[in-house]
Short mmCIF file of C-alpha atoms in Angstrom, two decimals:
data_model
loop_
_atom_site.label_atom_id
_atom_site.label_comp_id
_atom_site.label_asym_id
_atom_site.label_seq_id
_atom_site.Cartn_x
_atom_site.Cartn_y
_atom_site.Cartn_z
CA MET A 1 -18.36 3.49 -6.11
CA GLU A 2 -19.55 0.18 -4.73
CA ASN A 3 -22.51 0.31 -2.39
CA GLN A 4 -21.23 -0.43 1.14
CA ASP A 5 -24.69 -0.73 2.70
CA TYR A 6 -25.72 -3.99 4.34
CA GLN A 7 -27.30 -6.39 1.87
CA ILE A 8 -29.80 -8.48 3.77
CA THR A 9 -30.65 -11.93 2.41
CA GLU A 10 -34.06 -13.51 1.92
CA ASN A 11 -33.12 -16.19 4.47
CA GLU A 12 -32.57 -13.51 7.10
CA LEU A 13 -35.87 -11.82 6.27
CA GLN A 14 -37.73 -15.11 6.51
CA ARG A 15 -36.13 -15.79 9.88
CA TYR A 16 -37.35 -12.43 11.20
CA ARG A 17 -40.84 -13.03 9.80
CA GLU A 18 -40.99 -16.30 11.73
CA ARG A 19 -40.12 -14.36 14.87
CA GLY A 20 -43.34 -12.35 14.48
CA TYR A 21 -42.22 -9.15 12.72
CA ASN A 22 -44.54 -7.77 10.05
CA GLU A 23 -43.34 -6.44 6.70
CA ASP A 24 -43.47 -2.81 7.84
CA LEU A 25 -40.83 -3.44 10.52
CA LEU A 26 -38.51 -5.69 8.51
CA PRO A 27 -35.29 -4.33 6.97
CA LYS A 28 -35.73 -3.24 3.37
CA PRO A 29 -33.60 -5.30 0.95
CA LEU A 30 -31.70 -3.25 -1.62
CA SER A 31 -33.95 -4.62 -4.37
CA LYS A 32 -36.95 -2.85 -2.79
CA ARG A 33 -35.27 0.49 -2.10
CA MET A 34 -36.53 2.81 -4.80
CA MET A 35 -35.54 6.30 -3.58
CA GLY A 36 -32.56 7.88 -5.32
CA LYS A 37 -30.95 11.32 -5.15
CA LEU A 38 -33.77 13.00 -7.09
CA ASN A 39 -36.45 11.49 -4.82
CA TYR A 40 -34.70 12.84 -1.72
CA PHE A 41 -34.08 16.17 -3.44
CA THR A 42 -37.83 16.63 -3.95
CA LEU A 43 -38.90 14.94 -0.69
CA TRP A 44 -38.61 17.95 1.62
CA MET A 45 -39.10 20.78 -0.89
CA GLY A 46 -42.83 20.97 -0.26
CA SER A 47 -42.41 20.64 3.50
CA VAL A 48 -40.35 23.84 3.69
CA HIS A 49 -42.98 26.09 2.10
CA ASN A 50 -45.83 25.62 4.54
CA ILE A 51 -48.01 28.17 6.31
CA PRO A 52 -46.53 27.79 9.85
CA ASN A 53 -42.99 28.27 8.47
CA TYR A 54 -43.96 31.56 6.83
CA THR A 55 -45.60 32.67 10.07
CA ALA A 56 -42.40 31.80 11.95
CA VAL A 57 -40.36 34.04 9.63
CA GLY A 58 -42.74 36.87 10.51
CA GLY A 59 -41.79 36.27 14.13
CA PHE A 60 -38.07 36.20 13.30
CA LEU A 61 -38.34 39.67 11.78
CA PHE A 62 -39.24 41.01 15.24
CA LEU A 63 -35.98 39.71 16.76
CA GLY A 64 -34.04 42.74 15.57
CA LEU A 65 -31.99 41.34 12.68
CA SER A 66 -32.03 42.99 9.26
CA PRO A 67 -33.92 41.19 6.46
CA ILE A 68 -30.67 40.04 4.81
CA ASN A 69 -29.46 38.59 8.11
CA ILE A 70 -32.74 36.71 8.51
CA MET A 71 -32.12 35.13 5.10
CA LEU A 72 -28.55 34.17 6.04
CA ALA A 73 -29.71 32.72 9.36
CA LEU A 74 -32.29 30.57 7.54
CA ILE A 75 -29.64 29.24 5.15
CA LEU A 76 -27.34 28.35 8.07
CA SER A 77 -30.36 26.67 9.66
CA ALA A 78 -30.81 24.62 6.50
CA LEU A 79 -27.21 23.39 6.70
CA SER A 80 -27.76 22.40 10.35
CA VAL A 81 -30.95 20.50 9.51
CA ALA A 82 -29.27 18.77 6.55
CA LEU A 83 -26.44 17.54 8.80
CA PHE A 84 -28.93 16.31 11.39
CA MET A 85 -31.19 14.53 8.89
CA THR A 86 -28.44 12.87 6.86
CA PHE A 87 -26.37 11.65 9.80
CA ASN A 88 -29.34 10.42 11.81
CA GLY A 89 -30.61 8.76 8.63
CA ARG A 90 -27.49 6.67 8.03
CA ALA A 91 -28.66 3.77 10.19
CA GLY A 92 -31.83 3.55 8.10
CA SER A 93 -30.05 3.72 4.75
CA LYS A 94 -27.24 1.35 5.73
CA TYR A 95 -29.44 -1.39 7.19
CA GLY A 96 -32.86 -0.61 5.71
CA ILE A 97 -34.46 -0.41 9.16
CA PRO A 98 -37.39 1.89 10.10
CA PHE A 99 -37.34 4.39 12.96
CA ALA A 100 -38.96 1.98 15.42
CA MET A 101 -36.06 -0.46 15.07
CA HIS A 102 -33.47 2.34 14.98
CA LEU A 103 -34.91 3.55 18.28
CA ARG A 104 -34.76 0.01 19.70
CA SER A 105 -31.06 -0.22 18.77
CA THR A 106 -30.48 2.87 20.98
CA TYR A 107 -32.83 2.47 23.95
CA GLY A 108 -33.50 -1.28 23.99
CA ASP A 109 -36.76 -3.05 23.15
CA ILE A 110 -38.50 -1.87 26.33
CA GLY A 111 -36.77 1.51 26.48
CA ALA A 112 -37.80 2.39 22.92
CA LYS A 113 -41.50 2.45 23.74
CA LEU A 114 -41.69 5.81 25.54
CA PRO A 115 -39.62 7.99 23.14
CA GLY A 116 -41.25 6.16 20.24
CA PHE A 117 -44.72 6.87 21.61
CA LEU A 118 -43.92 10.54 22.23
CA ARG A 119 -42.57 11.07 18.73
CA GLY A 120 -44.66 8.71 16.68
CA CYS A 121 -48.00 9.05 18.41
CA VAL A 122 -48.36 12.10 20.65
CA ALA A 123 -46.30 14.62 18.63
CA ALA A 124 -47.13 13.22 15.19
CA ILE A 125 -50.88 12.86 15.70
CA ALA A 126 -51.21 16.25 17.39
CA TRP A 127 -49.22 17.93 14.62
CA PHE A 128 -51.20 16.03 11.99
CA GLY A 129 -54.43 17.47 13.35
CA LEU A 130 -53.04 20.98 13.69
CA GLN A 131 -51.54 20.96 10.17
CA ASN A 132 -54.89 19.73 8.83
CA TYR A 133 -56.65 22.61 10.53
CA THR A 134 -54.11 25.16 9.26
CA GLY A 135 -54.47 23.78 5.73
CA SER A 136 -58.24 23.84 6.00
CA LEU A 137 -58.09 27.62 6.61
CA ALA A 138 -56.39 28.01 3.22
CA LEU A 139 -58.97 25.66 1.69
CA LEU A 140 -61.74 27.78 3.20
CA ILE A 141 -60.35 30.92 1.50
CA LEU A 142 -60.01 29.00 -1.77
CA ILE A 143 -63.58 27.68 -1.70
CA GLY A 144 -64.82 31.15 -0.71
CA LYS A 145 -63.26 32.66 -3.83
CA LEU A 146 -64.81 30.01 -6.07
CA TRP A 147 -68.16 29.85 -4.26
CA PRO A 148 -68.77 32.91 -2.02
CA GLY A 149 -72.10 31.51 -0.81
CA PHE A 150 -70.28 28.56 0.79
CA LEU A 151 -69.01 30.78 3.60
CA ALA A 152 -72.62 31.64 4.58
CA ILE A 153 -73.77 28.03 5.02
CA GLY A 154 -75.23 27.57 8.48
CA GLY A 155 -75.07 31.26 9.31
CA GLU A 156 -73.64 31.77 12.81
CA MET A 157 -74.23 28.14 13.79
CA THR A 158 -71.26 26.15 15.08
CA ILE A 159 -70.69 22.45 15.75
CA LEU A 160 -68.24 21.60 18.54
CA GLY A 161 -66.80 25.10 18.33
CA ILE A 162 -66.28 25.31 14.55
CA SER A 163 -68.48 26.79 11.83
CA ILE A 164 -70.18 24.47 9.36
CA PRO A 165 -68.09 25.74 6.39
CA GLY A 166 -64.98 25.36 8.55
CA LEU A 167 -65.93 21.80 9.54
CA ILE A 168 -66.61 20.84 5.91
CA ALA A 169 -63.27 22.31 4.78
CA PHE A 170 -61.44 20.56 7.62
CA THR A 171 -63.09 17.20 6.86
CA LEU A 172 -62.26 17.43 3.16
CA PHE A 173 -58.65 18.35 3.80
CA TRP A 174 -58.31 15.71 6.52
CA ALA A 175 -59.60 13.03 4.11
CA VAL A 176 -57.12 14.01 1.40
CA ASN A 177 -54.25 13.82 3.87
CA MET A 178 -55.36 10.42 5.09
CA LEU A 179 -55.54 9.09 1.52
CA ILE A 180 -52.01 10.35 0.79
CA GLY A 181 -50.87 8.64 3.99
CA LEU A 182 -52.50 5.36 2.94
CA GLY A 183 -50.57 5.54 -0.33
CA GLY A 184 -47.29 5.61 1.60
CA GLY A 185 -43.88 6.36 0.15
CA ASN A 186 -44.69 5.45 -3.46
CA ILE A 187 -47.55 7.94 -3.72
CA LEU A 188 -45.50 10.52 -1.83
CA ASN A 189 -42.60 10.24 -4.31
CA LYS A 190 -44.93 10.96 -7.23
CA PHE A 191 -46.67 13.72 -5.28
CA THR A 192 -43.44 15.57 -4.39
CA ALA A 193 -42.06 15.19 -7.93
CA ILE A 194 -45.12 17.09 -9.25
CA LEU A 195 -45.13 19.61 -6.40
CA SER A 196 -41.50 20.78 -6.59
CA PRO A 197 -41.71 22.52 -10.00
CA MET A 198 -44.94 24.21 -8.89
CA ILE A 199 -43.14 25.60 -5.84
CA TYR A 200 -40.46 27.20 -8.01
CA ILE A 201 -43.07 28.78 -10.27
CA VAL A 202 -45.59 29.99 -7.67
CA PHE A 203 -43.28 31.23 -4.94
CA GLY A 204 -40.92 32.71 -7.51
CA GLY A 205 -43.89 34.58 -8.98
CA MET A 206 -45.00 35.74 -5.53
CA ALA A 207 -41.48 37.05 -4.80
CA ILE A 208 -41.45 38.98 -8.08
CA TRP A 209 -44.87 40.46 -7.25
CA ALA A 210 -43.64 41.48 -3.79
CA ILE A 211 -40.52 43.19 -5.17
CA ARG A 212 -42.63 45.17 -7.65
CA ALA A 213 -45.24 45.96 -5.01
CA ALA A 214 -42.56 47.33 -2.68
CA GLY A 215 -40.94 49.43 -5.41
CA GLY A 216 -37.83 47.31 -5.71
CA LEU A 217 -35.60 45.09 -3.59
CA GLY A 218 -33.96 48.03 -1.82
CA PRO A 219 -37.00 49.06 0.28
CA ILE A 220 -37.47 45.43 1.33
CA LEU A 221 -33.86 44.88 2.45
CA SER A 222 -33.81 48.23 4.29
CA TYR A 223 -37.23 47.74 5.92
CA ASP A 224 -37.32 48.51 9.64
CA VAL A 225 -39.87 46.38 11.47
CA ALA A 226 -41.90 48.46 13.92
CA GLY A 227 -41.83 46.98 17.39
CA ALA A 228 -38.75 44.81 16.77
CA THR A 229 -36.56 44.17 19.80
CA HIS A 230 -32.93 45.29 19.65
CA ASN A 231 -31.73 44.24 23.12
CA ILE A 232 -30.64 40.70 22.13
CA SER A 233 -27.17 39.93 20.82
CA PRO A 234 -27.32 39.42 17.02
CA ILE A 235 -25.19 36.28 17.34
CA PHE A 236 -27.62 34.82 19.86
CA VAL A 237 -30.53 35.71 17.58
CA TYR A 238 -28.85 33.60 14.90
CA PHE A 239 -28.77 30.69 17.36
CA MET A 240 -32.42 31.28 18.26
CA ILE A 241 -33.44 31.10 14.58
CA ILE A 242 -31.29 28.01 13.94
CA ASN A 243 -32.78 26.40 17.05
CA SER A 244 -36.34 27.22 15.92
CA VAL A 245 -35.78 25.68 12.49
CA LEU A 246 -34.16 22.58 14.04
CA ALA A 247 -37.16 22.31 16.38
CA VAL A 248 -39.52 22.36 13.37
CA TRP A 249 -37.60 19.36 12.00
CA ALA A 250 -37.09 17.66 15.39
CA ALA A 251 -39.84 15.09 14.82
CA PRO A 252 -39.12 14.08 11.20
CA GLY A 253 -35.40 14.29 11.97
CA ALA A 254 -35.69 11.83 14.85
CA SER A 255 -37.66 9.37 12.70
CA VAL A 256 -35.88 10.02 9.41
CA SER A 257 -34.99 6.31 9.15
CA ASP A 258 -38.60 5.74 8.06
CA PHE A 259 -37.58 7.50 4.84
CA THR A 260 -33.90 6.64 4.51
CA GLN A 261 -34.68 2.91 4.78
CA ASN A 262 -35.93 3.26 1.20
CA ALA A 263 -32.66 4.76 -0.09
CA LYS A 264 -30.88 3.02 -2.95
CA SER A 265 -27.70 3.88 -1.06
CA THR A 266 -26.52 5.97 1.87
CA LYS A 267 -24.80 8.30 -0.60
CA ASP A 268 -28.13 8.88 -2.36
CA GLN A 269 -29.96 9.98 0.76
CA MET A 270 -27.08 12.16 2.00
CA VAL A 271 -26.58 13.96 -1.32
CA GLY A 272 -30.31 14.21 -2.04
CA GLN A 273 -31.36 15.46 1.39
CA THR A 274 -28.51 17.95 1.63
CA ALA A 275 -29.36 19.43 -1.76
CA SER A 276 -33.05 19.44 -0.86
CA PHE A 277 -32.56 21.52 2.28
CA ILE A 278 -30.00 23.92 0.84
CA VAL A 279 -31.99 24.64 -2.33
CA GLY A 280 -35.38 24.48 -0.58
CA TYR A 281 -34.40 26.82 2.24
CA GLY A 282 -32.42 29.06 -0.11
CA ILE A 283 -35.61 29.70 -2.07
CA PHE A 284 -37.68 29.89 1.11
CA ALA A 285 -35.28 32.32 2.85
CA PHE A 286 -35.52 34.79 -0.02
CA SER A 287 -39.19 34.34 -0.88
CA SER A 288 -40.54 34.38 2.68
CA VAL A 289 -38.77 37.60 3.69
CA VAL A 290 -39.49 39.31 0.38
CA ILE A 291 -43.17 38.32 0.26
CA LEU A 292 -43.93 39.22 3.88
CA ILE A 293 -42.15 42.59 3.81
CA GLY A 294 -43.21 43.41 0.23
CA GLY A 295 -46.83 42.66 1.11
CA SER A 296 -46.59 44.80 4.25
CA ILE A 297 -45.21 47.73 2.24
CA ARG A 298 -47.85 47.27 -0.49
CA TYR A 299 -50.82 47.31 1.90
CA GLY A 300 -49.39 49.77 4.42
CA ILE A 301 -49.70 47.45 7.39
CA GLN A 302 -47.31 44.96 8.95
CA GLU A 303 -48.88 41.67 7.95
CA TRP A 304 -47.04 38.48 8.88
CA ASN A 305 -49.76 35.98 7.98
CA ILE A 306 -49.10 35.09 4.36
CA LEU A 307 -52.69 33.87 3.87
CA ASN A 308 -53.96 37.37 4.67
CA ILE A 309 -51.55 38.88 2.14
CA VAL A 310 -52.67 36.50 -0.60
CA ASP A 311 -56.33 37.08 0.29
CA ARG A 312 -55.86 40.82 -0.34
CA TRP A 313 -54.86 40.28 -3.97
CA ASP A 314 -57.16 41.59 -6.71
CA ASN A 315 -56.54 38.64 -9.05
CA SER A 316 -58.80 35.71 -8.12
CA PHE A 317 -56.91 33.30 -10.40
CA ALA A 318 -53.60 34.14 -8.68
CA ILE A 319 -55.23 33.64 -5.27
CA ILE A 320 -56.58 30.22 -6.30
CA VAL A 321 -53.20 29.03 -7.64
CA ALA A 322 -51.29 30.25 -4.57
CA MET A 323 -53.77 28.66 -2.15
CA LEU A 324 -53.62 25.37 -4.07
CA VAL A 325 -49.85 25.27 -3.70
CA PHE A 326 -50.10 26.07 0.01
CA LEU A 327 -52.57 23.22 0.36
CA LEU A 328 -50.27 20.83 -1.47
CA THR A 329 -47.22 21.81 0.57
CA THR A 330 -49.21 21.24 3.77
CA VAL A 331 -50.20 17.78 2.52
CA SER A 332 -46.54 17.01 1.79
CA THR A 333 -45.49 18.20 5.26
CA ASN A 334 -48.24 16.22 6.94
CA ALA A 335 -47.37 13.01 5.12
CA THR A 336 -43.60 13.12 5.62
CA GLY A 337 -43.52 14.52 9.14
CA ASN A 338 -46.67 13.23 10.78
CA ILE A 339 -48.95 10.53 9.41
CA ILE A 340 -46.30 8.15 8.04
CA PRO A 341 -44.21 8.18 11.28
CA ALA A 342 -47.38 7.82 13.38
CA ALA A 343 -48.50 4.77 11.36
CA TYR A 344 -45.10 3.09 11.60
CA GLN A 345 -44.91 3.70 15.35
CA LEU A 346 -48.35 2.19 15.90
CA CYS A 347 -47.07 -0.84 13.95
CA ALA A 348 -44.10 -1.06 16.30
CA LEU A 349 -46.21 -0.77 19.46
CA PHE A 350 -48.76 -3.36 18.28
CA PRO A 351 -46.93 -5.44 15.63
CA LYS A 352 -49.35 -8.37 15.69
CA LYS A 353 -52.54 -6.31 15.44
CA ILE A 354 -51.70 -3.20 13.42
CA ASP A 355 -50.10 -2.89 10.00
CA TYR A 356 -49.15 0.35 8.23
CA LYS A 357 -52.57 1.09 6.67
CA LYS A 358 -54.44 0.39 9.91
CA GLY A 359 -51.96 2.70 11.63
CA VAL A 360 -52.75 5.51 9.17
CA ILE A 361 -56.50 5.11 9.74
CA ILE A 362 -56.22 4.98 13.54
CA ALA A 363 -53.88 8.00 13.70
CA SER A 364 -56.13 9.97 11.33
CA VAL A 365 -59.28 9.25 13.32
CA ILE A 366 -57.59 10.25 16.59
CA SER A 367 -56.33 13.49 14.97
CA PHE A 368 -59.95 14.34 14.09
CA LEU A 369 -61.34 13.42 17.51
CA ILE A 370 -58.94 15.72 19.39
CA MET A 371 -60.66 18.65 17.60
CA PRO A 372 -57.55 20.68 16.74
CA TRP A 373 -59.64 23.79 16.11
CA LYS A 374 -60.48 23.73 19.83
CA LEU A 375 -56.83 23.40 20.75
CA MET A 376 -56.07 26.43 18.59
CA GLU A 377 -58.46 28.54 20.69
CA ASN A 378 -55.83 28.65 23.43
CA ALA A 379 -52.55 29.35 21.69
CA ALA A 380 -50.54 29.49 24.92
CA SER A 381 -51.41 25.97 26.05
CA ILE A 382 -50.91 24.54 22.56
CA PHE A 383 -47.44 25.93 22.16
CA VAL A 384 -46.43 24.90 25.69
CA PHE A 385 -47.52 21.35 24.84
CA LEU A 386 -45.84 21.23 21.43
CA ASN A 387 -42.67 22.94 22.68
CA THR A 388 -42.46 20.37 25.45
CA ILE A 389 -42.71 17.52 22.93
CA GLY A 390 -40.09 19.25 20.78
CA ALA A 391 -37.83 19.65 23.79
CA VAL A 392 -38.02 15.90 24.38
CA LEU A 393 -36.92 15.18 20.83
CA GLY A 394 -33.69 17.20 21.02
CA PRO A 395 -32.31 14.92 23.78
CA VAL A 396 -33.64 11.85 21.95
CA ALA A 397 -31.82 12.85 18.77
CA GLY A 398 -28.60 13.62 20.67
CA THR A 399 -28.69 10.23 22.36
CA MET A 400 -29.45 8.37 19.11
CA ILE A 401 -26.56 9.94 17.21
CA ALA A 402 -24.09 9.52 20.08
CA HIS A 403 -25.05 5.85 20.40
CA TYR A 404 -24.90 5.00 16.69
CA TYR A 405 -21.61 6.73 15.91
CA PHE A 406 -19.60 6.46 19.12
CA VAL A 407 -20.98 3.40 20.92
CA GLN A 408 -22.14 1.13 18.09
CA LYS A 409 -19.59 2.68 15.69
CA GLN A 410 -22.17 2.42 12.88
CA THR A 411 -22.61 -1.32 13.36
CA ILE A 412 -25.96 -2.92 14.21
CA ASP A 413 -26.44 -6.65 14.80
CA LEU A 414 -29.72 -7.27 12.98
CA ASN A 415 -30.04 -10.83 14.27
CA GLN A 416 -30.06 -9.55 17.85
CA LEU A 417 -32.11 -6.46 17.02
CA TYR A 418 -34.89 -8.63 15.57
CA MET A 419 -34.94 -10.82 18.65
CA ASP A 420 -37.15 -13.86 19.05
CA GLN A 421 -39.44 -13.18 22.00
CA ARG A 422 -40.11 -16.91 22.41
CA VAL A 423 -36.59 -17.63 23.67
CA ASP A 424 -34.37 -16.35 26.46
CA ASN A 425 -32.95 -12.97 25.40
CA SER A 426 -31.28 -12.09 28.69
CA HIS A 427 -27.91 -11.73 26.96
CA ASN A 428 -29.25 -9.84 23.95
CA ILE A 429 -27.59 -6.41 23.71
CA TYR A 430 -30.88 -4.80 22.68
CA LYS A 431 -33.02 -6.41 25.38
CA GLY A 432 -34.62 -4.32 28.09
CA LEU A 433 -33.68 -0.74 28.89
CA ASN A 434 -30.48 1.13 28.01
CA LYS A 435 -30.13 2.93 31.35
CA PRO A 436 -27.41 5.44 30.32
CA ALA A 437 -29.54 6.48 27.33
CA TYR A 438 -32.60 7.02 29.53
CA VAL A 439 -30.70 8.96 32.19
CA ALA A 440 -29.02 11.18 29.58
CA THR A 441 -32.34 11.86 27.85
CA ILE A 442 -34.21 12.75 31.05
CA VAL A 443 -31.42 14.94 32.50
CA ALA A 444 -31.04 16.75 29.17
CA LEU A 445 -34.80 17.31 29.05
CA ILE A 446 -34.69 18.90 32.51
CA ILE A 447 -31.78 21.09 31.43
CA CYS A 448 -33.43 22.39 28.27
CA LEU A 449 -36.73 23.11 30.07
CA SER A 450 -35.06 24.70 33.10
CA GLY A 451 -35.37 28.23 31.72
CA ASN A 452 -39.15 28.00 31.92
CA PHE A 453 -38.86 27.87 35.72
CA ILE A 454 -35.53 29.58 36.48
CA PRO A 455 -35.34 33.08 34.94
CA ALA A 456 -31.54 33.09 35.03
CA LEU A 457 -31.53 30.05 32.73
CA LYS A 458 -34.03 31.43 30.20
CA VAL A 459 -31.23 31.57 27.64
CA VAL A 460 -31.06 27.75 27.74
CA SER A 461 -34.75 27.34 26.97
CA ASP A 462 -34.50 29.88 24.15
CA ILE A 463 -32.27 27.36 22.37
CA SER A 464 -33.93 24.28 23.91
CA TRP A 465 -33.42 21.86 21.01
CA ILE A 466 -29.72 22.68 20.71
CA ALA A 467 -29.27 22.61 24.49
CA GLY A 468 -31.11 19.30 24.77
CA PHE A 469 -29.24 17.71 21.87
CA VAL A 470 -25.76 18.76 23.04
CA SER A 471 -26.33 17.96 26.72
CA ALA A 472 -27.79 14.51 25.95
CA PHE A 473 -24.95 13.76 23.53
CA VAL A 474 -22.25 14.65 26.08
CA LEU A 475 -24.04 13.11 29.06
CA TYR A 476 -24.69 9.83 27.28
CA LEU A 477 -21.07 9.31 26.25
CA GLY A 478 -19.94 10.15 29.79
CA LEU A 479 -22.48 7.81 31.37
CA ARG A 480 -21.55 4.98 29.01
CA LYS A 481 -17.98 5.10 30.27
CA PHE A 482 -19.24 5.00 33.85
CA PHE A 483 -21.67 2.12 33.30
CA ASP A 484 -19.21 0.15 31.18
CA LYS A 485 -16.70 0.13 34.05
CA GLU A 486 -19.16 -1.61 36.36
#
């Protein structure tokens, strides 16, 4: 089938360069798009198997569903995420544009700054720091197994609220993540290609261990979680789980054009990403439930932190291998979902002063300075902050998809999008602020956060991403009709 994506010419690219756009913001010509189906298939595999995701499954088990229903809910969640990622990624793969320019095509050049800053800087940098800290805890266990004396360095002394071994582990892991970020998409492609087979082997082995430890698959599937709530409708619990998984992918899903701009074709990214999520979450759904419940049965205590389960093993070699894979999956998650989008957004905010590599360095330094270990001391405030950012991104995603498919009808005028700031752009369709988009986004944000303040509407906030996405989508299309009549 012939590639129907827009084929930009060198003359067009040169024209946009002369208007002041750096290479990181320019559309990618087809000749420089190197990601095919296999690249997209491996891209998200590592991101699925990270420590926070396993912890989330532990929380899902307390919602009252049976283990098999948790697995099914996770697979349905994967289908939902795949639809979101592939459809929101079509603008990037068709025109080769990054998220910053995709956002501009929706909100306008001025309007794009706030949602871009929230996603690309605030959410991404905060998550980058928190993922680094989470990964450093696994690194600390790993180093402790190889060098027990390391954990005693400094005794009880702390620096800025973290132990000396903890600070060393965090700094090492932070540096590795920054280096992967500096390497960009090319390094990431090679990294994920190596990581994916390791995931199959390690997590498959852990699942087999858990089944044996529990005395078979039957005790795991029939396990009754002590303390689980049974007063919520099972159907609504499914929606809660789907919403939670969508919220995990809210940030990379909003900025997925940063990755799909490198697609050889739109078909490649749609087939590759869909397969990635279905296979990745299929493995994750089975392995996470089996490992967490099997480990709990084996050790006689409900343990929902997978690091604690692995740390209880008798085989040091197995512990080292498992921790290494957890570290690598965290690196993959951090690169795809946090540091790369943060760097690109800094480029968009300061195109004449910051390029991609400078963006990576700046974002990394800020992520260190916010001392994420301190933020983790108060879990309530952290999750309120991150849930608020996630709630913003549901309405942003709903508005972006409604605009691209139903207002623009999948057509973007690149010549107007890459406007020349030296001339009068008063008639440019992407100039200024798209008022209907802003109104829809803000009203939808209020709707999906309303349950935090109005008890009767708590059900809305329990599915905040879905509520925000749907309400913004509907509101925006309605407001467009109203504004267009004026």
